[in-house]
mmCIF file of C-alpha atoms and ligand atoms in Angstrom:
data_model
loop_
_atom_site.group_PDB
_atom_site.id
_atom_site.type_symbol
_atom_site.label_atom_id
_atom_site.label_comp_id
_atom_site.label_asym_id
_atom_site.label_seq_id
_atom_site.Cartn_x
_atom_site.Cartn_y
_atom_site.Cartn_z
ATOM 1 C CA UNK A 56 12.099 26.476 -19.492
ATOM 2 C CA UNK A 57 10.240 29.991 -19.757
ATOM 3 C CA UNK A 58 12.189 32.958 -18.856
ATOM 4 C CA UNK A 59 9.903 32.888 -15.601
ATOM 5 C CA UNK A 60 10.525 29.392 -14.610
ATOM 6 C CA UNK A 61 7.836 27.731 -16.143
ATOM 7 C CA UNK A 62 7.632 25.217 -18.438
ATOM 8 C CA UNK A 63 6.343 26.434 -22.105
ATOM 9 C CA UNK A 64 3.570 23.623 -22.887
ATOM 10 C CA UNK A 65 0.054 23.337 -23.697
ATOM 11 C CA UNK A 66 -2.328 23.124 -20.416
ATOM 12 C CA UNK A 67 -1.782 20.693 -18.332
ATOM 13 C CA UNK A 68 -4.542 17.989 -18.559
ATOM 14 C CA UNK A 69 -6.498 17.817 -15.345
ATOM 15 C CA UNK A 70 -8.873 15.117 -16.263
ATOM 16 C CA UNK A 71 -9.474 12.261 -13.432
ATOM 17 C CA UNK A 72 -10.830 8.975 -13.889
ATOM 18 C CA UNK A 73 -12.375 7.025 -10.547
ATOM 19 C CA UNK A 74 -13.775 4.432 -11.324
ATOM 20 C CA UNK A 75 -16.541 4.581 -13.164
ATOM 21 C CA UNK A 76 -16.938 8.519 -12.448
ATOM 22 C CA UNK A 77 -15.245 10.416 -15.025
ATOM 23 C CA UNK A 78 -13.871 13.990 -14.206
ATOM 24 C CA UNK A 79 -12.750 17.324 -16.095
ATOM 25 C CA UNK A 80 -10.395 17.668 -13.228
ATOM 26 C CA UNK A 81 -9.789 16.888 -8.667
ATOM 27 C CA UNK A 82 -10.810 20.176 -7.268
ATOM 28 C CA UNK A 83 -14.785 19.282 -5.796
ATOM 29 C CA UNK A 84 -16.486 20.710 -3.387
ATOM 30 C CA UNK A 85 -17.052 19.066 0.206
ATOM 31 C CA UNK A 86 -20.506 18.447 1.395
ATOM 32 C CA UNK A 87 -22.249 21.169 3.822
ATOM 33 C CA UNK A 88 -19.684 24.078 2.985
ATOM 34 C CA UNK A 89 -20.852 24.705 -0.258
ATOM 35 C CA UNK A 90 -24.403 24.628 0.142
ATOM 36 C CA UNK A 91 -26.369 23.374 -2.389
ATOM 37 C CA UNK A 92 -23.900 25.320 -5.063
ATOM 38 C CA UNK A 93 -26.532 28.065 -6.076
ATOM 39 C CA UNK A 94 -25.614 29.733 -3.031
ATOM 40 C CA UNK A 95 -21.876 30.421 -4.161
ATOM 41 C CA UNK A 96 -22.628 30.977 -8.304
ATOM 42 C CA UNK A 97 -22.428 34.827 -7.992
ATOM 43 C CA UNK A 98 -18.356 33.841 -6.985
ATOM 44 C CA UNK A 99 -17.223 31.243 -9.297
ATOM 45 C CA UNK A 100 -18.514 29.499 -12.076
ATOM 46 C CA UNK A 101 -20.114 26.368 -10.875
ATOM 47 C CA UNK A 102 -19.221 24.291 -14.588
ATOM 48 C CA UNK A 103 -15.273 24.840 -13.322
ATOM 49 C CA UNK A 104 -15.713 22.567 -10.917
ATOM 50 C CA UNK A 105 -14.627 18.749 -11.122
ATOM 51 C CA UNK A 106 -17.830 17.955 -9.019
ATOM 52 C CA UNK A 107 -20.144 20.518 -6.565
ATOM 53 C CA UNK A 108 -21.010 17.977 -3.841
ATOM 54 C CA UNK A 109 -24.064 19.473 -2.019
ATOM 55 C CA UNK A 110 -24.910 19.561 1.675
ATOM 56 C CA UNK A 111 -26.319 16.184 2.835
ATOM 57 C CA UNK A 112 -29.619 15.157 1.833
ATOM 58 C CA UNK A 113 -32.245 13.002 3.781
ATOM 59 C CA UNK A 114 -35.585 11.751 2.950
ATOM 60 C CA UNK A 115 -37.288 14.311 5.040
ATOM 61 C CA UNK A 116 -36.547 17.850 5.802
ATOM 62 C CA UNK A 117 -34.083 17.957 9.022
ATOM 63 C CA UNK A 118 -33.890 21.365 10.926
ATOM 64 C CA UNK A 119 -30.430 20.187 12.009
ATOM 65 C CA UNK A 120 -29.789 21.332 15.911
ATOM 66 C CA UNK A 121 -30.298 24.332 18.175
ATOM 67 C CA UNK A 122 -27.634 27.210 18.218
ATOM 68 C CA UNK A 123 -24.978 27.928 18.810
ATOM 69 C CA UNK A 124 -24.004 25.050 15.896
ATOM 70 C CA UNK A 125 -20.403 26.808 14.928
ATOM 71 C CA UNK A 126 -17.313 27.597 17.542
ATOM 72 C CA UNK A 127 -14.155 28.756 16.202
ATOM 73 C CA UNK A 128 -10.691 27.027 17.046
ATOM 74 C CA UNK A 129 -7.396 27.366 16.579
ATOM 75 C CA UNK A 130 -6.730 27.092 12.772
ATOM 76 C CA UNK A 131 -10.023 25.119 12.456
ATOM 77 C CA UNK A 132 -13.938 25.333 13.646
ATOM 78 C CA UNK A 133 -16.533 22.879 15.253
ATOM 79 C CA UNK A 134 -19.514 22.759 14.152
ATOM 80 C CA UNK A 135 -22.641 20.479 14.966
ATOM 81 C CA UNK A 136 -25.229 21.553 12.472
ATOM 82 C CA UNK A 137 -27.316 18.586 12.952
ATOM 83 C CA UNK A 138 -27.461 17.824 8.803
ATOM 84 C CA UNK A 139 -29.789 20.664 8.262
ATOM 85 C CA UNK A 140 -31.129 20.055 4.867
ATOM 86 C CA UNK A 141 -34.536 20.644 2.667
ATOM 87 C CA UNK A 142 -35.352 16.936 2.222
ATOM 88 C CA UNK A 143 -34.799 14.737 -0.598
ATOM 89 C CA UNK A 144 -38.351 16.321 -2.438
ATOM 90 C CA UNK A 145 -37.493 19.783 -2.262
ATOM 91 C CA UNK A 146 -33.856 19.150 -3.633
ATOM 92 C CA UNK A 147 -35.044 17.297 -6.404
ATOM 93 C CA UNK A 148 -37.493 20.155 -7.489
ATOM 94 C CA UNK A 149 -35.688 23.377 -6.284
ATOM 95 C CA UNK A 150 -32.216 22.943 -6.223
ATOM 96 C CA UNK A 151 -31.562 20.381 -8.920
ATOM 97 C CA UNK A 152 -32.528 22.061 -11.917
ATOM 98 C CA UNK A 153 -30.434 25.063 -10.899
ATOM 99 C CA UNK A 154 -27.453 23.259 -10.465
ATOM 100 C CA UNK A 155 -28.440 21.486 -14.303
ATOM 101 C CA UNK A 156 -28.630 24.714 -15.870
ATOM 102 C CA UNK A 157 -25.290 25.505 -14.846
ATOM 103 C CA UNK A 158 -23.792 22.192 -16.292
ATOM 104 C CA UNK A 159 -22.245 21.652 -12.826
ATOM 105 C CA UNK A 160 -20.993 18.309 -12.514
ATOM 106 C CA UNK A 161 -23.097 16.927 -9.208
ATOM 107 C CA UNK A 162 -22.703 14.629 -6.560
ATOM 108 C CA UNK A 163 -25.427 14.039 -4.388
ATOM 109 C CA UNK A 164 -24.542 13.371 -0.419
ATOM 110 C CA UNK A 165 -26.821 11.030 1.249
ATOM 111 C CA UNK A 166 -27.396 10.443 5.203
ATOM 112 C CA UNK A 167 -30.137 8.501 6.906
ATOM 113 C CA UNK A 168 -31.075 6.944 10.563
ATOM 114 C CA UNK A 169 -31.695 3.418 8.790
ATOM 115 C CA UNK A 170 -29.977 1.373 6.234
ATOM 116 C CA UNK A 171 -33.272 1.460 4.833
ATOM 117 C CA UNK A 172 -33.369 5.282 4.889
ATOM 118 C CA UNK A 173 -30.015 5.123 2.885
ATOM 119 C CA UNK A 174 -31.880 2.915 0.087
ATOM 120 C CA UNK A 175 -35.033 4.516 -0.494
ATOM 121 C CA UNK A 176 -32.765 8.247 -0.635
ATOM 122 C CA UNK A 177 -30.873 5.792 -3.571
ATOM 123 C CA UNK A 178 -34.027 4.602 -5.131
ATOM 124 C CA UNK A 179 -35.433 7.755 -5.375
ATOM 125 C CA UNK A 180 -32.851 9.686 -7.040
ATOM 126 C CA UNK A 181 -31.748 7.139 -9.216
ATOM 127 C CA UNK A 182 -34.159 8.293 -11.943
ATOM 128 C CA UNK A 183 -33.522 11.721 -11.468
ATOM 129 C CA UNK A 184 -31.158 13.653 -14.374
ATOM 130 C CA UNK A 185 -28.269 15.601 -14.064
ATOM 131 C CA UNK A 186 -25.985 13.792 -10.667
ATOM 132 C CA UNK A 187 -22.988 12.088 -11.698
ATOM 133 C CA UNK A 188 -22.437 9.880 -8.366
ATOM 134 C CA UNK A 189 -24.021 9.603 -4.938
ATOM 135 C CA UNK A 190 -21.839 10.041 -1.816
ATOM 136 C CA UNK A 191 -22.586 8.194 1.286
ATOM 137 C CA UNK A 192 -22.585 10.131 4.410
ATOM 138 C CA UNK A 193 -22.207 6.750 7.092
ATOM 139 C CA UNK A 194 -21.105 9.204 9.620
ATOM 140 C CA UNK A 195 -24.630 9.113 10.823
ATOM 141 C CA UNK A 196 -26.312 7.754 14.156
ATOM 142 C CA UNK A 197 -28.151 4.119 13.478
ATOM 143 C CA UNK A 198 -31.270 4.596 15.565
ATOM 144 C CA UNK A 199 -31.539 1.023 15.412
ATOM 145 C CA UNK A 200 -28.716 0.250 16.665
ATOM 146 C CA UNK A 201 -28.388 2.861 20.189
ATOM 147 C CA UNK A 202 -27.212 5.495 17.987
ATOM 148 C CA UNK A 203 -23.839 4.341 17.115
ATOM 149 C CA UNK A 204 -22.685 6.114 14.071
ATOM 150 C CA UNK A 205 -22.688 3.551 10.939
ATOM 151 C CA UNK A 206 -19.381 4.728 9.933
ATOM 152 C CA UNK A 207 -17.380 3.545 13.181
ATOM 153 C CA UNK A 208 -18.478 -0.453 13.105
ATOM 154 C CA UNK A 209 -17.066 -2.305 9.861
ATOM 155 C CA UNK A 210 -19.984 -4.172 9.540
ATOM 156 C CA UNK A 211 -22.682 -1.647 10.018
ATOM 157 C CA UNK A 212 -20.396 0.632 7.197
ATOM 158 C CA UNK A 213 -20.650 -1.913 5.040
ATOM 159 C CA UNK A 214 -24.274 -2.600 5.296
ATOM 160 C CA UNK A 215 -25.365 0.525 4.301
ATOM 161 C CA UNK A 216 -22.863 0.699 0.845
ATOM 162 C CA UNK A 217 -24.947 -2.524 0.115
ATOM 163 C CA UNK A 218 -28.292 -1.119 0.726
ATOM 164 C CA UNK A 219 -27.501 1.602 -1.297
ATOM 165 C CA UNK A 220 -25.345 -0.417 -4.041
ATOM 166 C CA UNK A 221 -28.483 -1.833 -4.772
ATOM 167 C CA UNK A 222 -30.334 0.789 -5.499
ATOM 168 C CA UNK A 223 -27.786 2.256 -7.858
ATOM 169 C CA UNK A 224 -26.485 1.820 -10.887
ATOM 170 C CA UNK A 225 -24.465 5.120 -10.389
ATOM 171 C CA UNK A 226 -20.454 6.131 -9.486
ATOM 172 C CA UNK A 227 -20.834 5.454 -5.491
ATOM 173 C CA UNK A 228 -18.278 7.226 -2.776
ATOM 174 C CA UNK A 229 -18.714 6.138 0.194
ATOM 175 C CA UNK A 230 -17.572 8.989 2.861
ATOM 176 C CA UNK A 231 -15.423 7.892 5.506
ATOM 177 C CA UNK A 232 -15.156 8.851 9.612
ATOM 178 C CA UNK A 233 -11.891 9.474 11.170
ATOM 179 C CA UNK A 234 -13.649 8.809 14.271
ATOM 180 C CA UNK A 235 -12.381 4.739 14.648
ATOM 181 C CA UNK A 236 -9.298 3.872 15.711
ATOM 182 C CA UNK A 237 -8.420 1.282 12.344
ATOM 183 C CA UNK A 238 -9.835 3.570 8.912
ATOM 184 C CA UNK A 239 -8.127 0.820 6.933
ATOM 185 C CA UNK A 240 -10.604 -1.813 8.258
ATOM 186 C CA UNK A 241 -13.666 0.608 7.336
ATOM 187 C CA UNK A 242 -12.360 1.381 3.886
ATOM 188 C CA UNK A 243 -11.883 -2.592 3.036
ATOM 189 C CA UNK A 244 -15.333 -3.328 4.351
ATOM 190 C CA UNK A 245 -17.194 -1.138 2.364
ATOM 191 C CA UNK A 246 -14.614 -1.545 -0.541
ATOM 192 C CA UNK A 247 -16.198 -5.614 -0.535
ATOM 193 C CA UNK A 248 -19.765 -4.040 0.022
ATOM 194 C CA UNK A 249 -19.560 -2.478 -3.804
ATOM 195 C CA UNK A 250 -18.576 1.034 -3.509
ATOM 196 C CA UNK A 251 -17.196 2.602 -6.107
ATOM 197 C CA UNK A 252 -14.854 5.145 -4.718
ATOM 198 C CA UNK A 253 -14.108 6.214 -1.189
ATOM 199 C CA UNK A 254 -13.802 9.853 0.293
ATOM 200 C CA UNK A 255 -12.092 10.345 3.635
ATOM 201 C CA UNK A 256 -12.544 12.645 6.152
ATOM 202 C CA UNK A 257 -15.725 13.752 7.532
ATOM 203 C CA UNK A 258 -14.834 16.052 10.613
ATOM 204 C CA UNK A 259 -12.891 14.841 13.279
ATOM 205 C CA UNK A 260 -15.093 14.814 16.873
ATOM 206 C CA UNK A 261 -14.221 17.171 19.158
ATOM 207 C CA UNK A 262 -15.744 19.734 21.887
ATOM 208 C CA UNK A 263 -15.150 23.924 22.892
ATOM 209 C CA UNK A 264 -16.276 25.184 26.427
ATOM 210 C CA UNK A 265 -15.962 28.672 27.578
ATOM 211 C CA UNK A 266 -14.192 29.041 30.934
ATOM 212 C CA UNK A 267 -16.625 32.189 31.566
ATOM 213 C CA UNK A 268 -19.827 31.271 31.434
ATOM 214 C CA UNK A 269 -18.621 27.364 32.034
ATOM 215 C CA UNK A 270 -20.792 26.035 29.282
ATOM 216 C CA UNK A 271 -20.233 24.112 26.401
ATOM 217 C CA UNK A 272 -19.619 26.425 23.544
ATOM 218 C CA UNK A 273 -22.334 24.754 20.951
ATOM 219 C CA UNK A 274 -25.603 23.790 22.100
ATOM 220 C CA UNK A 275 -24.659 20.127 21.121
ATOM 221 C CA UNK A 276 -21.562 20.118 23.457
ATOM 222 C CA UNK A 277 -19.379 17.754 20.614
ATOM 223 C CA UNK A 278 -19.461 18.995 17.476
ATOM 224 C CA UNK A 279 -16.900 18.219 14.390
ATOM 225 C CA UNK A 280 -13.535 19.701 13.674
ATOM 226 C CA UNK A 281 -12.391 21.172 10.646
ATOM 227 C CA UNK A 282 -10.086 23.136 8.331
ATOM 228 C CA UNK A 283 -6.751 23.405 8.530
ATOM 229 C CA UNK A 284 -6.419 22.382 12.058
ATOM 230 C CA UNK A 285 -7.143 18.569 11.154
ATOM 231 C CA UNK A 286 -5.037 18.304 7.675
ATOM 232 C CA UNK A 287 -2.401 16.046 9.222
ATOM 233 C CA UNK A 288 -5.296 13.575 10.445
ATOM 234 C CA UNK A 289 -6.852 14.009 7.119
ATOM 235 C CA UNK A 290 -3.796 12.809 4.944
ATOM 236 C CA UNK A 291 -2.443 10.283 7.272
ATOM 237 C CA UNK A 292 -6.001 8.727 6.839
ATOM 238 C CA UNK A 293 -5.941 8.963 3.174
ATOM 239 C CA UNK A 294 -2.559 7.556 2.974
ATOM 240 C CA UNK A 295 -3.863 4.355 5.057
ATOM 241 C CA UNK A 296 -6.812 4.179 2.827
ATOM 242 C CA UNK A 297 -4.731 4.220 -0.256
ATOM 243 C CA UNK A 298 -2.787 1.407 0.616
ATOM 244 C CA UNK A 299 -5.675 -0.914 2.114
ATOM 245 C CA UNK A 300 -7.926 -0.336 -0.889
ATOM 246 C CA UNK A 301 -7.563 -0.749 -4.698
ATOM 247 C CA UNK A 302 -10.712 1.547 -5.538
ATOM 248 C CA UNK A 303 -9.676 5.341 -5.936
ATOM 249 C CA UNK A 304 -9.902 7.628 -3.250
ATOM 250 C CA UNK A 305 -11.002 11.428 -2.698
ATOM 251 C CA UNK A 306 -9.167 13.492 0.056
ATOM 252 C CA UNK A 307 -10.846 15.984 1.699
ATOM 253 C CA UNK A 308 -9.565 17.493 5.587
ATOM 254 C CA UNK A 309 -8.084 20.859 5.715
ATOM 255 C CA UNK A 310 -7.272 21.874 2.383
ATOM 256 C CA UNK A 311 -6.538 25.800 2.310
ATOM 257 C CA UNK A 312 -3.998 25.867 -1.076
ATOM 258 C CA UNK A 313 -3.160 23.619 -4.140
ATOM 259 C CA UNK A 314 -0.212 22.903 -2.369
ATOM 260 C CA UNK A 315 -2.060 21.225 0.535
ATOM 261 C CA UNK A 316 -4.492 19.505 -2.251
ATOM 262 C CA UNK A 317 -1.212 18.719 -4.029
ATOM 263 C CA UNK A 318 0.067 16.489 -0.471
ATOM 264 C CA UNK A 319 -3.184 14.274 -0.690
ATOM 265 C CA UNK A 320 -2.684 14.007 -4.292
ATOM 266 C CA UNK A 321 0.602 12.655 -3.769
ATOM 267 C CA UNK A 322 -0.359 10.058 -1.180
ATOM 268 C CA UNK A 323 -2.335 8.570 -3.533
ATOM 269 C CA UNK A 324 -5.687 10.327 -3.333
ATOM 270 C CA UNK A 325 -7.342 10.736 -7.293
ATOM 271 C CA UNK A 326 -9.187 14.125 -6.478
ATOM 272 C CA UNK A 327 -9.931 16.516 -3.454
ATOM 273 C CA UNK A 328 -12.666 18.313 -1.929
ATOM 274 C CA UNK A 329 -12.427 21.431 -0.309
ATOM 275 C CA UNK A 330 -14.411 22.313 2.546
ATOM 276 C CA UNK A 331 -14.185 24.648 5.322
ATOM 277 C CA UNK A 332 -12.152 27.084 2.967
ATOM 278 C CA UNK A 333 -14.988 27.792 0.828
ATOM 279 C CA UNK A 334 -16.611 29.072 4.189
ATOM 280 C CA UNK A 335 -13.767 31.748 4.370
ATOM 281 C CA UNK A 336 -13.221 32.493 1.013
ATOM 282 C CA UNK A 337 -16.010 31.526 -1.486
ATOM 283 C CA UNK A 338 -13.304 31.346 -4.504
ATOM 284 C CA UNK A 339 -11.298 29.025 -2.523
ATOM 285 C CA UNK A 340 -12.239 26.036 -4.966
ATOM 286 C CA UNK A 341 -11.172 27.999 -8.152
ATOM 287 C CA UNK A 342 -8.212 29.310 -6.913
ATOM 288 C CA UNK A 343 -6.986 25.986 -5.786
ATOM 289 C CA UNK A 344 -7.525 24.734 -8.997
ATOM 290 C CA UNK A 345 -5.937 27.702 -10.787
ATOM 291 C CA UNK A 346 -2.928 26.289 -8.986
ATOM 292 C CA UNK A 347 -3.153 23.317 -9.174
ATOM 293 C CA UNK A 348 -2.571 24.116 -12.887
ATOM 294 C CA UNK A 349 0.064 26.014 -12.477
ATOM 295 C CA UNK A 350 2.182 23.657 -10.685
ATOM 296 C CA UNK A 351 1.512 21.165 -13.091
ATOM 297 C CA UNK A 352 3.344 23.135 -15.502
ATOM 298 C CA UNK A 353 6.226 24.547 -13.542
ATOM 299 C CA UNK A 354 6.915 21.019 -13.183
ATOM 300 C CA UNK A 355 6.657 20.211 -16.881
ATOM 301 C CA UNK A 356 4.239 17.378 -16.509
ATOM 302 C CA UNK A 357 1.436 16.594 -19.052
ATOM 303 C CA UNK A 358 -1.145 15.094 -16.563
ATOM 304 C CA UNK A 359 -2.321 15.631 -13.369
ATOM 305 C CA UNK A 360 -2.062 11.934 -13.685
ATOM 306 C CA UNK A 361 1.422 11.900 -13.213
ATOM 307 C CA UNK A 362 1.914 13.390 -9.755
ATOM 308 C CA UNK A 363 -0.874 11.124 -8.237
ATOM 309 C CA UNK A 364 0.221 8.711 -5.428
ATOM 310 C CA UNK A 365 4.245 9.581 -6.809
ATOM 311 C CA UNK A 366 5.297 9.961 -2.808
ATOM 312 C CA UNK A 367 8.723 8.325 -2.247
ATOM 313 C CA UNK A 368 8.755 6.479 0.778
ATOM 314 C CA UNK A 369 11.936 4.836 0.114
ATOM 315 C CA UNK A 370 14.034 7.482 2.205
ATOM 316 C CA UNK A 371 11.792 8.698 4.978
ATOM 317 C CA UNK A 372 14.533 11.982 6.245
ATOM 318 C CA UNK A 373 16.256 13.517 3.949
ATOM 319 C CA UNK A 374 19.310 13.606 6.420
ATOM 320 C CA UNK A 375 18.758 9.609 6.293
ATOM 321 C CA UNK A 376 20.974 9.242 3.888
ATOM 322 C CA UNK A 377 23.951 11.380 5.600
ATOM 323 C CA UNK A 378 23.488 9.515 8.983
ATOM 324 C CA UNK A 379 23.930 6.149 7.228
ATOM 325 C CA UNK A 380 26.925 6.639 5.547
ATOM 326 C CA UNK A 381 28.233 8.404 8.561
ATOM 327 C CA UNK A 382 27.538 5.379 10.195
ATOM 328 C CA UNK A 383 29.591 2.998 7.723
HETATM 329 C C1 LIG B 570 -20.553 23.361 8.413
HETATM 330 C C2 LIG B 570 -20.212 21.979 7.915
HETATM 331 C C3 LIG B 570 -21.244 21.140 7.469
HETATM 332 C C4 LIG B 570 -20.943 19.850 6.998
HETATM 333 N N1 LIG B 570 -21.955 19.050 6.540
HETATM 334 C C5 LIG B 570 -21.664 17.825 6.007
HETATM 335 C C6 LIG B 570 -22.701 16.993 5.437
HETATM 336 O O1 LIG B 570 -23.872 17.370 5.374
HETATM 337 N N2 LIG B 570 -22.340 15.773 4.959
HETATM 338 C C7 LIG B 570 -21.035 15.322 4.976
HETATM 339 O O2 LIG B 570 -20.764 14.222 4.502
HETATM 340 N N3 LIG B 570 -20.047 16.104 5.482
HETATM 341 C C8 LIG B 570 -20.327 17.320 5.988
HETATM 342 N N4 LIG B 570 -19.309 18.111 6.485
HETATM 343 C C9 LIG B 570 -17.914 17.621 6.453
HETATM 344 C C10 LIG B 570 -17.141 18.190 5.269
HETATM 345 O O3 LIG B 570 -17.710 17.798 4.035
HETATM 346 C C11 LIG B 570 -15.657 17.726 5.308
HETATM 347 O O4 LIG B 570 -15.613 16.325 5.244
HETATM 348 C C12 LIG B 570 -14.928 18.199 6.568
HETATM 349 O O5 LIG B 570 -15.329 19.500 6.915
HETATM 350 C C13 LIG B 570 -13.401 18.180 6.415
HETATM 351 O O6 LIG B 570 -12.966 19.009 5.363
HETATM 352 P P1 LIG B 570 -12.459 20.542 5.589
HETATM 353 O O7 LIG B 570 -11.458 20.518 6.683
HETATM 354 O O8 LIG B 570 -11.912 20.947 4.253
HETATM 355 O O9 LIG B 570 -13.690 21.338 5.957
HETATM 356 C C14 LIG B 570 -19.598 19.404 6.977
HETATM 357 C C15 LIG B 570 -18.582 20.267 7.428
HETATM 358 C C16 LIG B 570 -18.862 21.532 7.885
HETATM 359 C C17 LIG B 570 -17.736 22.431 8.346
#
């Protein structure tokens, strides 16, 4: 031990396999908070990154919805931004090559109103260089089917990972809804559909009206919660994924510190993304990662490896113990 606590050893290795997708470390981006990464280059250095994931892509350029899109809540915001996005064309030729010449390691989100949307978005980037996996957004209404979002039906959810698995011979996440009331039986459908790797949460539905004016506070009236507010949602999610699923998992809800990416971590989750606190501070990524380093060696371990999915649920209160033999 150091005279300041720490651990004297070489840097802790941060490297991640999942899968099939190999990464120099856990800390990614989430999808829609980071923009398409060129946006946040003049803060951090994109290459640092275990993966930028960039706002959600569709085959056509959306516009997303009318403001107000963004209310702030207590320790989180809503937002319904409608998946605002340059289309699948414009990605490919604008933002791309920017991201390439940075030697950021990308993942590509995908979202579509068809199963057949989700394919051809697969198809058409699957000759494309320079993205390391595709994420599937299924938190996305299926026109066909009324609207209902494909993520919240286990059969819909796992329709679309097939369309896409299909089309791919990439890494593919598939992006999970808290919005169901069993994630377990979501995560095993699309798990037998061929995904690769699953990523869980997308915002958590929710709704802000002001008592004033007596209107909904975004021109959607629902929108989607996140940030810090829905962390305990986020990991209890990721903890039932972990145990329903053998493919990794990628935990992303609320994460502010490395010590919050550090509790999905030890649930079981093989990386993190971080969303909503790139919106408040652009470095948040960086600095989590920076940490994440540092705790690694203040505990003395080699590998980031070694803390993941360590949680002891043997003894569930540490005052357990006491009670018991009191008890005896
Ligand atoms: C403004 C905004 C836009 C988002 N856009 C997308 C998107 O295009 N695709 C997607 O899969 N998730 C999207 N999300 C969800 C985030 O990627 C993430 O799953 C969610 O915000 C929870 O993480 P957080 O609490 O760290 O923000 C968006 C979130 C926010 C706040």
């Amino acid at each position: 031990m150091g005279k300041d606590g720490t651990h004297a050893r070489s840097a802790p290795d941060l490297r991640v396999q999942l899968g099939p997708l190999s990464l120099k470390n856990p800390v990614l981006t989430a999808s829609g908070t980071f923009g398409y990464g060129q946006e946040f280059s003049d803060f951090l250095d994109l290459a640092r990154l275990g993966a930028v994931v960039v706002k959600g892509i569709s085959l056509e350029p959306r516009p997303g919805n009318p403001p107000p899109r963004i209310a702030e809540t207590p320790a989180g915001m809503l937002n319904a931004i409608g998946l605002e996005n340059v289309g699948v064309e414009r990605f490919v030729a604008e933002k791309l090559p920017y991201l390439r010449k940075r030697n950021a390691t990308v993942v590509v989100n995908i979202l579509g109103n068809s199963e057949e949307e989700y394919a051809a978005l697969a198809e058409r980037l699957e000759d494309e260089e320079g993205i390391a996996a595709l994420e599937v957004n299924i938190s996305c209404p299926n026109v066909k089917e009324g609207g209902i979002a494909f993520g919240t039906d286990p059969r819909m959810a796992a329709r679309v990972t097939e369309a896409v698995r299909r089309k791919t011979t990439r890494p593919l996440i598939t992006k999970l809804s808290p919005n169901v009331t069993d994630i377990a039986l979501i995560a095993r459908a699309v798990e037998d559909a061929g995904t690769d790797i699953i990523s869980c949460i997308n915002t958590v539905s929710g709704m802000a009206v002001d008592v004033f004016s007596r209107r909904p506070k975004l021109a959607n009236i629902l929108g989607g919660l996140s940030g810090p507010a829905i962390k305990p949602v986020a990991l209890r999610c990721v903890y039932q994924v972990v145990q329903a699923v053998s493919c990794p998992v990628i935990g992303i809800g609320g994460i502010q510190t490395a010590l919050d990416a550090l509790e999905f971590l030890l649930v079981g989750a093989s990386a993190v993304q971080v969303g909503t606190a790139s919106l408040v501070r652009p470095t948040s990524a960086v600095e989590i990662l920076d940490g994440l380093e540092r705790f690694l060696r203040h505990q003395g371990l080699a590998s980031v490896r070694e803390y993941i999915g360590t949680l002891d649920t043997s003894c569930r209160f540490p005052l357990a113990e006491e009670t018991c033999a009191g008890d005896e």
